[in-house]
JSON list of C-alpha atoms in Angstrom, two decimals:
[
{"chain": "A", "resi": 27, "resn": "UNK", "atom": "CA", "xyz": [63.19, 83.47, 56.09]},
{"chain": "A", "resi": 28, "resn": "UNK", "atom": "CA", "xyz": [62.69, 80.91, 53.33]},
{"chain": "A", "resi": 29, "resn": "UNK", "atom": "CA", "xyz": [63.82, 81.35, 49.91]},
{"chain": "A", "resi": 30, "resn": "UNK", "atom": "CA", "xyz": [61.21, 82.78, 47.10]},
{"chain": "A", "resi": 31, "resn": "UNK", "atom": "CA", "xyz": [59.92, 80.33, 44.92]},
{"chain": "A", "resi": 32, "resn": "UNK", "atom": "CA", "xyz": [61.22, 80.26, 41.62]},
{"chain": "A", "resi": 33, "resn": "UNK", "atom": "CA", "xyz": [57.60, 79.91, 39.90]},
{"chain": "A", "resi": 34, "resn": "UNK", "atom": "CA", "xyz": [59.03, 79.53, 36.27]},
{"chain": "A", "resi": 35, "resn": "UNK", "atom": "CA", "xyz": [61.04, 76.32, 37.52]},
{"chain": "A", "resi": 36, "resn": "UNK", "atom": "CA", "xyz": [58.21, 75.01, 40.13]},
{"chain": "A", "resi": 37, "resn": "UNK", "atom": "CA", "xyz": [55.25, 75.78, 38.26]},
{"chain": "A", "resi": 38, "resn": "UNK", "atom": "CA", "xyz": [55.17, 72.41, 36.25]},
{"chain": "A", "resi": 39, "resn": "UNK", "atom": "CA", "xyz": [56.06, 70.49, 39.52]},
{"chain": "A", "resi": 40, "resn": "UNK", "atom": "CA", "xyz": [52.96, 72.24, 41.43]},
{"chain": "A", "resi": 41, "resn": "UNK", "atom": "CA", "xyz": [50.80, 71.36, 38.39]},
{"chain": "A", "resi": 42, "resn": "UNK", "atom": "CA", "xyz": [51.98, 67.76, 38.16]},
{"chain": "A", "resi": 43, "resn": "UNK", "atom": "CA", "xyz": [51.37, 67.55, 41.74]},
{"chain": "A", "resi": 44, "resn": "UNK", "atom": "CA", "xyz": [47.78, 68.88, 41.84]},
{"chain": "A", "resi": 45, "resn": "UNK", "atom": "CA", "xyz": [47.13, 66.75, 38.96]},
{"chain": "A", "resi": 46, "resn": "UNK", "atom": "CA", "xyz": [48.42, 63.67, 40.41]},
{"chain": "A", "resi": 47, "resn": "UNK", "atom": "CA", "xyz": [46.82, 64.29, 43.97]},
{"chain": "A", "resi": 48, "resn": "UNK", "atom": "CA", "xyz": [43.48, 65.14, 42.25]},
{"chain": "A", "resi": 49, "resn": "UNK", "atom": "CA", "xyz": [43.56, 61.95, 40.17]},
{"chain": "A", "resi": 50, "resn": "UNK", "atom": "CA", "xyz": [44.56, 59.70, 43.17]},
{"chain": "A", "resi": 51, "resn": "UNK", "atom": "CA", "xyz": [42.01, 61.22, 45.55]},
{"chain": "A", "resi": 52, "resn": "UNK", "atom": "CA", "xyz": [39.44, 60.76, 42.72]},
{"chain": "A", "resi": 53, "resn": "UNK", "atom": "CA", "xyz": [39.26, 57.27, 42.92]},
{"chain": "A", "resi": 54, "resn": "UNK", "atom": "CA", "xyz": [35.90, 56.32, 44.47]},
{"chain": "A", "resi": 55, "resn": "UNK", "atom": "CA", "xyz": [36.72, 53.03, 46.73]},
{"chain": "A", "resi": 56, "resn": "UNK", "atom": "CA", "xyz": [33.43, 52.98, 48.37]},
{"chain": "A", "resi": 57, "resn": "UNK", "atom": "CA", "xyz": [31.82, 52.59, 44.95]},
{"chain": "A", "resi": 58, "resn": "UNK", "atom": "CA", "xyz": [34.40, 50.16, 43.73]},
{"chain": "A", "resi": 59, "resn": "UNK", "atom": "CA", "xyz": [34.49, 48.26, 46.70]},
{"chain": "A", "resi": 60, "resn": "UNK", "atom": "CA", "xyz": [30.57, 47.66, 47.35]},
{"chain": "A", "resi": 61, "resn": "UNK", "atom": "CA", "xyz": [30.44, 46.51, 43.34]},
{"chain": "A", "resi": 62, "resn": "UNK", "atom": "CA", "xyz": [33.21, 44.13, 43.78]},
{"chain": "A", "resi": 63, "resn": "UNK", "atom": "CA", "xyz": [31.81, 42.61, 46.58]},
{"chain": "A", "resi": 64, "resn": "UNK", "atom": "CA", "xyz": [27.88, 42.57, 44.54]},
{"chain": "A", "resi": 65, "resn": "UNK", "atom": "CA", "xyz": [26.13, 45.01, 46.51]},
{"chain": "A", "resi": 66, "resn": "UNK", "atom": "CA", "xyz": [25.48, 47.24, 43.77]},
{"chain": "A", "resi": 67, "resn": "UNK", "atom": "CA", "xyz": [25.64, 51.03, 43.61]},
{"chain": "A", "resi": 68, "resn": "UNK", "atom": "CA", "xyz": [26.18, 52.84, 46.88]},
{"chain": "A", "resi": 69, "resn": "UNK", "atom": "CA", "xyz": [25.22, 55.98, 45.65]},
{"chain": "A", "resi": 70, "resn": "UNK", "atom": "CA", "xyz": [21.64, 54.47, 45.28]},
{"chain": "A", "resi": 71, "resn": "UNK", "atom": "CA", "xyz": [21.28, 53.77, 49.09]},
{"chain": "A", "resi": 72, "resn": "UNK", "atom": "CA", "xyz": [21.12, 55.99, 52.12]},
{"chain": "A", "resi": 73, "resn": "UNK", "atom": "CA", "xyz": [22.35, 59.42, 51.83]},
{"chain": "A", "resi": 74, "resn": "UNK", "atom": "CA", "xyz": [23.81, 58.73, 47.99]},
{"chain": "A", "resi": 75, "resn": "UNK", "atom": "CA", "xyz": [27.35, 59.25, 49.18]},
{"chain": "A", "resi": 76, "resn": "UNK", "atom": "CA", "xyz": [30.50, 57.36, 48.21]},
{"chain": "A", "resi": 77, "resn": "UNK", "atom": "CA", "xyz": [32.20, 57.50, 51.64]},
{"chain": "A", "resi": 78, "resn": "UNK", "atom": "CA", "xyz": [32.70, 54.89, 54.53]},
{"chain": "A", "resi": 79, "resn": "UNK", "atom": "CA", "xyz": [29.65, 56.12, 56.40]},
{"chain": "A", "resi": 80, "resn": "UNK", "atom": "CA", "xyz": [27.30, 55.27, 53.54]},
{"chain": "A", "resi": 81, "resn": "UNK", "atom": "CA", "xyz": [29.05, 51.82, 52.80]},
{"chain": "A", "resi": 82, "resn": "UNK", "atom": "CA", "xyz": [28.35, 51.09, 56.29]},
{"chain": "A", "resi": 83, "resn": "UNK", "atom": "CA", "xyz": [24.54, 51.59, 55.45]},
{"chain": "A", "resi": 84, "resn": "UNK", "atom": "CA", "xyz": [25.27, 48.21, 53.16]},
{"chain": "A", "resi": 85, "resn": "UNK", "atom": "CA", "xyz": [25.55, 46.27, 56.50]},
{"chain": "A", "resi": 86, "resn": "UNK", "atom": "CA", "xyz": [29.01, 45.48, 55.65]},
{"chain": "A", "resi": 87, "resn": "UNK", "atom": "CA", "xyz": [31.27, 46.45, 58.32]},
{"chain": "A", "resi": 88, "resn": "UNK", "atom": "CA", "xyz": [34.34, 45.40, 57.09]},
{"chain": "A", "resi": 89, "resn": "UNK", "atom": "CA", "xyz": [34.11, 46.83, 53.48]},
{"chain": "A", "resi": 90, "resn": "UNK", "atom": "CA", "xyz": [33.05, 50.37, 55.46]},
{"chain": "A", "resi": 91, "resn": "UNK", "atom": "CA", "xyz": [36.51, 49.96, 57.40]},
{"chain": "A", "resi": 92, "resn": "UNK", "atom": "CA", "xyz": [38.18, 49.22, 54.06]},
{"chain": "A", "resi": 93, "resn": "UNK", "atom": "CA", "xyz": [36.91, 52.31, 52.49]},
{"chain": "A", "resi": 94, "resn": "UNK", "atom": "CA", "xyz": [37.51, 54.29, 55.67]},
{"chain": "A", "resi": 95, "resn": "UNK", "atom": "CA", "xyz": [41.17, 53.20, 55.25]},
{"chain": "A", "resi": 96, "resn": "UNK", "atom": "CA", "xyz": [41.52, 53.33, 51.57]},
{"chain": "A", "resi": 97, "resn": "UNK", "atom": "CA", "xyz": [40.08, 56.84, 51.26]},
{"chain": "A", "resi": 98, "resn": "UNK", "atom": "CA", "xyz": [42.47, 58.49, 54.35]},
{"chain": "A", "resi": 99, "resn": "UNK", "atom": "CA", "xyz": [45.45, 56.54, 52.43]},
{"chain": "A", "resi": 100, "resn": "UNK", "atom": "CA", "xyz": [45.30, 58.33, 49.07]},
{"chain": "A", "resi": 101, "resn": "UNK", "atom": "CA", "xyz": [45.43, 61.49, 50.66]},
{"chain": "A", "resi": 102, "resn": "UNK", "atom": "CA", "xyz": [48.61, 60.40, 52.41]},
{"chain": "A", "resi": 103, "resn": "UNK", "atom": "CA", "xyz": [50.00, 58.49, 49.34]},
{"chain": "A", "resi": 104, "resn": "UNK", "atom": "CA", "xyz": [49.71, 61.91, 47.49]},
{"chain": "A", "resi": 105, "resn": "UNK", "atom": "CA", "xyz": [51.42, 63.86, 49.95]},
{"chain": "A", "resi": 106, "resn": "UNK", "atom": "CA", "xyz": [54.23, 61.36, 50.59]},
{"chain": "A", "resi": 107, "resn": "UNK", "atom": "CA", "xyz": [55.13, 60.92, 47.01]},
{"chain": "A", "resi": 108, "resn": "UNK", "atom": "CA", "xyz": [54.90, 64.52, 46.18]},
{"chain": "A", "resi": 109, "resn": "UNK", "atom": "CA", "xyz": [57.24, 65.35, 48.87]},
{"chain": "A", "resi": 110, "resn": "UNK", "atom": "CA", "xyz": [60.14, 63.75, 46.95]},
{"chain": "A", "resi": 111, "resn": "UNK", "atom": "CA", "xyz": [59.89, 67.36, 45.45]},
{"chain": "A", "resi": 112, "resn": "UNK", "atom": "CA", "xyz": [59.80, 69.52, 48.36]},
{"chain": "A", "resi": 113, "resn": "UNK", "atom": "CA", "xyz": [57.35, 70.37, 51.22]},
{"chain": "A", "resi": 114, "resn": "UNK", "atom": "CA", "xyz": [55.17, 72.77, 48.87]},
{"chain": "A", "resi": 115, "resn": "UNK", "atom": "CA", "xyz": [54.80, 70.13, 46.15]},
{"chain": "A", "resi": 116, "resn": "UNK", "atom": "CA", "xyz": [53.39, 67.95, 48.95]},
{"chain": "A", "resi": 117, "resn": "UNK", "atom": "CA", "xyz": [50.95, 70.34, 50.28]},
{"chain": "A", "resi": 118, "resn": "UNK", "atom": "CA", "xyz": [49.69, 71.02, 46.79]},
{"chain": "A", "resi": 119, "resn": "UNK", "atom": "CA", "xyz": [49.51, 67.32, 45.83]},
{"chain": "A", "resi": 120, "resn": "UNK", "atom": "CA", "xyz": [47.22, 67.01, 49.37]},
{"chain": "A", "resi": 121, "resn": "UNK", "atom": "CA", "xyz": [44.99, 69.58, 48.43]},
{"chain": "A", "resi": 122, "resn": "UNK", "atom": "CA", "xyz": [44.61, 67.92, 45.25]},
{"chain": "A", "resi": 123, "resn": "UNK", "atom": "CA", "xyz": [43.54, 64.76, 46.66]},
{"chain": "A", "resi": 124, "resn": "UNK", "atom": "CA", "xyz": [41.19, 66.23, 48.95]},
{"chain": "A", "resi": 125, "resn": "UNK", "atom": "CA", "xyz": [39.43, 68.10, 46.40]},
{"chain": "A", "resi": 126, "resn": "UNK", "atom": "CA", "xyz": [39.52, 64.77, 44.03]},
{"chain": "A", "resi": 127, "resn": "UNK", "atom": "CA", "xyz": [37.32, 62.96, 46.54]},
{"chain": "A", "resi": 128, "resn": "UNK", "atom": "CA", "xyz": [35.19, 65.84, 46.90]},
{"chain": "A", "resi": 129, "resn": "UNK", "atom": "CA", "xyz": [34.53, 66.41, 43.21]},
{"chain": "A", "resi": 130, "resn": "UNK", "atom": "CA", "xyz": [35.66, 63.05, 41.18]},
{"chain": "A", "resi": 131, "resn": "UNK", "atom": "CA", "xyz": [35.62, 63.72, 37.33]},
{"chain": "A", "resi": 132, "resn": "UNK", "atom": "CA", "xyz": [34.61, 59.77, 36.95]},
{"chain": "A", "resi": 133, "resn": "UNK", "atom": "CA", "xyz": [31.46, 60.48, 38.88]},
{"chain": "A", "resi": 134, "resn": "UNK", "atom": "CA", "xyz": [30.53, 63.84, 37.51]},
{"chain": "A", "resi": 135, "resn": "UNK", "atom": "CA", "xyz": [32.27, 65.73, 40.20]},
{"chain": "A", "resi": 136, "resn": "UNK", "atom": "CA", "xyz": [29.67, 64.04, 42.77]},
{"chain": "A", "resi": 137, "resn": "UNK", "atom": "CA", "xyz": [31.84, 62.38, 45.45]},
{"chain": "A", "resi": 138, "resn": "UNK", "atom": "CA", "xyz": [32.12, 62.10, 48.73]},
{"chain": "A", "resi": 139, "resn": "UNK", "atom": "CA", "xyz": [32.52, 64.47, 52.21]},
{"chain": "A", "resi": 140, "resn": "UNK", "atom": "CA", "xyz": [35.89, 64.34, 52.46]},
{"chain": "A", "resi": 141, "resn": "UNK", "atom": "CA", "xyz": [36.82, 63.44, 56.37]},
{"chain": "A", "resi": 142, "resn": "UNK", "atom": "CA", "xyz": [39.06, 60.12, 55.64]},
{"chain": "A", "resi": 143, "resn": "UNK", "atom": "CA", "xyz": [40.77, 61.91, 52.83]},
{"chain": "A", "resi": 144, "resn": "UNK", "atom": "CA", "xyz": [41.20, 64.91, 54.94]},
{"chain": "A", "resi": 145, "resn": "UNK", "atom": "CA", "xyz": [42.72, 62.99, 57.96]},
{"chain": "A", "resi": 146, "resn": "UNK", "atom": "CA", "xyz": [45.01, 61.11, 55.43]},
{"chain": "A", "resi": 147, "resn": "UNK", "atom": "CA", "xyz": [46.40, 64.35, 54.03]},
{"chain": "A", "resi": 148, "resn": "UNK", "atom": "CA", "xyz": [46.93, 65.27, 57.69]},
{"chain": "A", "resi": 149, "resn": "UNK", "atom": "CA", "xyz": [48.85, 62.36, 58.45]},
{"chain": "A", "resi": 150, "resn": "UNK", "atom": "CA", "xyz": [51.04, 62.88, 55.60]},
{"chain": "A", "resi": 151, "resn": "UNK", "atom": "CA", "xyz": [51.92, 66.38, 56.53]},
{"chain": "A", "resi": 152, "resn": "UNK", "atom": "CA", "xyz": [51.74, 66.66, 60.08]},
{"chain": "A", "resi": 153, "resn": "UNK", "atom": "CA", "xyz": [51.21, 63.27, 61.88]},
{"chain": "A", "resi": 154, "resn": "UNK", "atom": "CA", "xyz": [50.60, 64.94, 65.40]},
{"chain": "A", "resi": 155, "resn": "UNK", "atom": "CA", "xyz": [47.43, 66.91, 63.90]},
{"chain": "A", "resi": 156, "resn": "UNK", "atom": "CA", "xyz": [45.90, 63.28, 63.47]},
{"chain": "A", "resi": 157, "resn": "UNK", "atom": "CA", "xyz": [46.10, 62.97, 67.23]},
{"chain": "A", "resi": 158, "resn": "UNK", "atom": "CA", "xyz": [44.61, 66.26, 67.72]},
{"chain": "A", "resi": 159, "resn": "UNK", "atom": "CA", "xyz": [41.73, 65.23, 65.34]},
{"chain": "A", "resi": 160, "resn": "UNK", "atom": "CA", "xyz": [41.02, 62.21, 66.70]},
{"chain": "A", "resi": 161, "resn": "UNK", "atom": "CA", "xyz": [40.78, 63.27, 70.48]},
{"chain": "A", "resi": 162, "resn": "UNK", "atom": "CA", "xyz": [38.52, 66.19, 69.66]},
{"chain": "A", "resi": 163, "resn": "UNK", "atom": "CA", "xyz": [36.50, 63.88, 67.49]},
{"chain": "A", "resi": 164, "resn": "UNK", "atom": "CA", "xyz": [36.25, 61.10, 69.97]},
{"chain": "A", "resi": 165, "resn": "UNK", "atom": "CA", "xyz": [35.43, 63.71, 72.79]},
{"chain": "A", "resi": 166, "resn": "UNK", "atom": "CA", "xyz": [32.53, 65.36, 71.00]},
{"chain": "A", "resi": 167, "resn": "UNK", "atom": "CA", "xyz": [31.10, 62.44, 69.71]},
{"chain": "A", "resi": 168, "resn": "UNK", "atom": "CA", "xyz": [31.16, 60.92, 73.20]},
{"chain": "A", "resi": 169, "resn": "UNK", "atom": "CA", "xyz": [29.03, 64.07, 74.45]},
{"chain": "A", "resi": 170, "resn": "UNK", "atom": "CA", "xyz": [26.92, 64.44, 71.74]},
{"chain": "A", "resi": 171, "resn": "UNK", "atom": "CA", "xyz": [26.60, 61.09, 69.66]},
{"chain": "A", "resi": 172, "resn": "UNK", "atom": "CA", "xyz": [26.65, 63.13, 66.44]},
{"chain": "A", "resi": 173, "resn": "UNK", "atom": "CA", "xyz": [29.24, 61.75, 64.37]},
{"chain": "A", "resi": 174, "resn": "UNK", "atom": "CA", "xyz": [29.15, 65.00, 62.01]},
{"chain": "A", "resi": 175, "resn": "UNK", "atom": "CA", "xyz": [29.30, 67.50, 64.63]},
{"chain": "A", "resi": 176, "resn": "UNK", "atom": "CA", "xyz": [32.29, 65.71, 65.95]},
{"chain": "A", "resi": 177, "resn": "UNK", "atom": "CA", "xyz": [33.79, 65.90, 62.34]},
{"chain": "A", "resi": 178, "resn": "UNK", "atom": "CA", "xyz": [32.93, 69.54, 61.99]},
{"chain": "A", "resi": 179, "resn": "UNK", "atom": "CA", "xyz": [34.37, 70.68, 65.52]},
{"chain": "A", "resi": 180, "resn": "UNK", "atom": "CA", "xyz": [37.39, 68.69, 64.44]},
{"chain": "A", "resi": 181, "resn": "UNK", "atom": "CA", "xyz": [37.82, 70.64, 61.46]},
{"chain": "A", "resi": 182, "resn": "UNK", "atom": "CA", "xyz": [37.67, 73.96, 63.49]},
{"chain": "A", "resi": 183, "resn": "UNK", "atom": "CA", "xyz": [40.28, 72.84, 65.93]},
{"chain": "A", "resi": 184, "resn": "UNK", "atom": "CA", "xyz": [42.94, 71.53, 63.45]},
{"chain": "A", "resi": 185, "resn": "UNK", "atom": "CA", "xyz": [43.86, 74.63, 61.74]},
{"chain": "A", "resi": 186, "resn": "UNK", "atom": "CA", "xyz": [43.78, 76.44, 64.75]},
{"chain": "A", "resi": 187, "resn": "UNK", "atom": "CA", "xyz": [46.33, 73.83, 66.32]},
{"chain": "A", "resi": 188, "resn": "UNK", "atom": "CA", "xyz": [48.53, 73.55, 63.12]},
{"chain": "A", "resi": 189, "resn": "UNK", "atom": "CA", "xyz": [48.83, 77.59, 63.42]},
{"chain": "A", "resi": 190, "resn": "UNK", "atom": "CA", "xyz": [49.83, 77.40, 67.23]},
{"chain": "A", "resi": 191, "resn": "UNK", "atom": "CA", "xyz": [52.34, 74.77, 66.60]},
{"chain": "A", "resi": 192, "resn": "UNK", "atom": "CA", "xyz": [54.09, 76.62, 63.58]},
{"chain": "A", "resi": 193, "resn": "UNK", "atom": "CA", "xyz": [53.06, 74.93, 60.77]},
{"chain": "A", "resi": 194, "resn": "UNK", "atom": "CA", "xyz": [51.65, 77.81, 59.00]},
{"chain": "A", "resi": 195, "resn": "UNK", "atom": "CA", "xyz": [51.66, 76.78, 55.36]},
{"chain": "A", "resi": 196, "resn": "UNK", "atom": "CA", "xyz": [49.82, 73.59, 56.39]},
{"chain": "A", "resi": 197, "resn": "UNK", "atom": "CA", "xyz": [47.73, 75.70, 58.69]},
{"chain": "A", "resi": 198, "resn": "UNK", "atom": "CA", "xyz": [46.33, 77.72, 55.55]},
{"chain": "A", "resi": 199, "resn": "UNK", "atom": "CA", "xyz": [45.88, 74.45, 53.66]},
{"chain": "A", "resi": 200, "resn": "UNK", "atom": "CA", "xyz": [43.49, 73.00, 56.26]},
{"chain": "A", "resi": 201, "resn": "UNK", "atom": "CA", "xyz": [41.76, 76.39, 56.71]},
{"chain": "A", "resi": 202, "resn": "UNK", "atom": "CA", "xyz": [40.79, 75.96, 53.45]},
{"chain": "A", "resi": 203, "resn": "UNK", "atom": "CA", "xyz": [39.86, 72.15, 53.40]},
{"chain": "A", "resi": 204, "resn": "UNK", "atom": "CA", "xyz": [37.79, 72.98, 56.64]},
{"chain": "A", "resi": 205, "resn": "UNK", "atom": "CA", "xyz": [35.83, 75.31, 54.85]},
{"chain": "A", "resi": 206, "resn": "UNK", "atom": "CA", "xyz": [35.37, 73.21, 52.08]},
{"chain": "A", "resi": 207, "resn": "UNK", "atom": "CA", "xyz": [34.40, 70.57, 54.68]},
{"chain": "A", "resi": 208, "resn": "UNK", "atom": "CA", "xyz": [31.53, 72.72, 56.21]},
{"chain": "A", "resi": 209, "resn": "UNK", "atom": "CA", "xyz": [30.30, 73.22, 52.62]},
{"chain": "A", "resi": 210, "resn": "UNK", "atom": "CA", "xyz": [29.72, 69.63, 51.94]},
{"chain": "A", "resi": 211, "resn": "UNK", "atom": "CA", "xyz": [28.15, 68.98, 55.03]},
{"chain": "A", "resi": 212, "resn": "UNK", "atom": "CA", "xyz": [25.55, 71.81, 55.13]},
{"chain": "A", "resi": 213, "resn": "UNK", "atom": "CA", "xyz": [23.00, 69.24, 54.83]},
{"chain": "A", "resi": 214, "resn": "UNK", "atom": "CA", "xyz": [24.11, 67.63, 58.05]},
{"chain": "A", "resi": 215, "resn": "UNK", "atom": "CA", "xyz": [24.25, 71.16, 59.33]},
{"chain": "A", "resi": 216, "resn": "UNK", "atom": "CA", "xyz": [20.75, 71.78, 58.66]},
{"chain": "A", "resi": 217, "resn": "UNK", "atom": "CA", "xyz": [19.66, 68.65, 60.38]},
{"chain": "A", "resi": 218, "resn": "UNK", "atom": "CA", "xyz": [21.64, 69.26, 63.10]},
{"chain": "A", "resi": 219, "resn": "UNK", "atom": "CA", "xyz": [20.06, 72.94, 63.89]},
{"chain": "A", "resi": 220, "resn": "UNK", "atom": "CA", "xyz": [16.53, 71.31, 63.01]},
{"chain": "A", "resi": 221, "resn": "UNK", "atom": "CA", "xyz": [17.39, 68.52, 65.69]},
{"chain": "A", "resi": 222, "resn": "UNK", "atom": "CA", "xyz": [16.92, 65.52, 62.76]},
{"chain": "A", "resi": 223, "resn": "UNK", "atom": "CA", "xyz": [20.39, 64.60, 62.42]},
{"chain": "A", "resi": 224, "resn": "UNK", "atom": "CA", "xyz": [20.68, 60.74, 63.30]},
{"chain": "A", "resi": 225, "resn": "UNK", "atom": "CA", "xyz": [23.21, 60.15, 66.40]},
{"chain": "A", "resi": 226, "resn": "UNK", "atom": "CA", "xyz": [25.89, 57.60, 66.48]},
{"chain": "A", "resi": 227, "resn": "UNK", "atom": "CA", "xyz": [24.06, 54.17, 66.67]},
{"chain": "A", "resi": 228, "resn": "UNK", "atom": "CA", "xyz": [20.87, 55.19, 65.57]},
{"chain": "A", "resi": 229, "resn": "UNK", "atom": "CA", "xyz": [19.46, 53.72, 61.94]},
{"chain": "A", "resi": 230, "resn": "UNK", "atom": "CA", "xyz": [18.64, 56.12, 59.07]}
]
């Protein structure tokens, strides 16, 4: 049975981890990269999102790939740095990074949908979870050709898989993160239900 947390000693570390993760996660790489490339404000095209999918709508695949990787790695970096002070701190920093991407203070709390950062946090905490996410995503995408549906189904499976693998604390974290993912994808869910969601390979 794990030792009880001494909150008086741990709280400053937990608070610092949350703030550190949030600030790292709130870096809007999609916006920064598109502006550096002279493509303007990515929030003014497509869905208005700062993530890799919307960056792809600029027509620059390399920039979209870079956005995807950097958005993931900021989640991984937050976890790995905070893990120096223990697994609890790493979990809190990962949550902070995810929330920072969803609600960045620099952009009036209007951020991305969080899938890349979700996967990045998962990579830092339980790497096998990324394999599970990828397998479910690829299988669902291949069958349905809906990227958003693939992400949502993967977000359902991951917490369950983590729980079954014995990563209870991380499973609890990803239950919350998956719920937030569904909230951020509510427009996609509405389009899926109405049959208006774009399939992979379609324009729009």
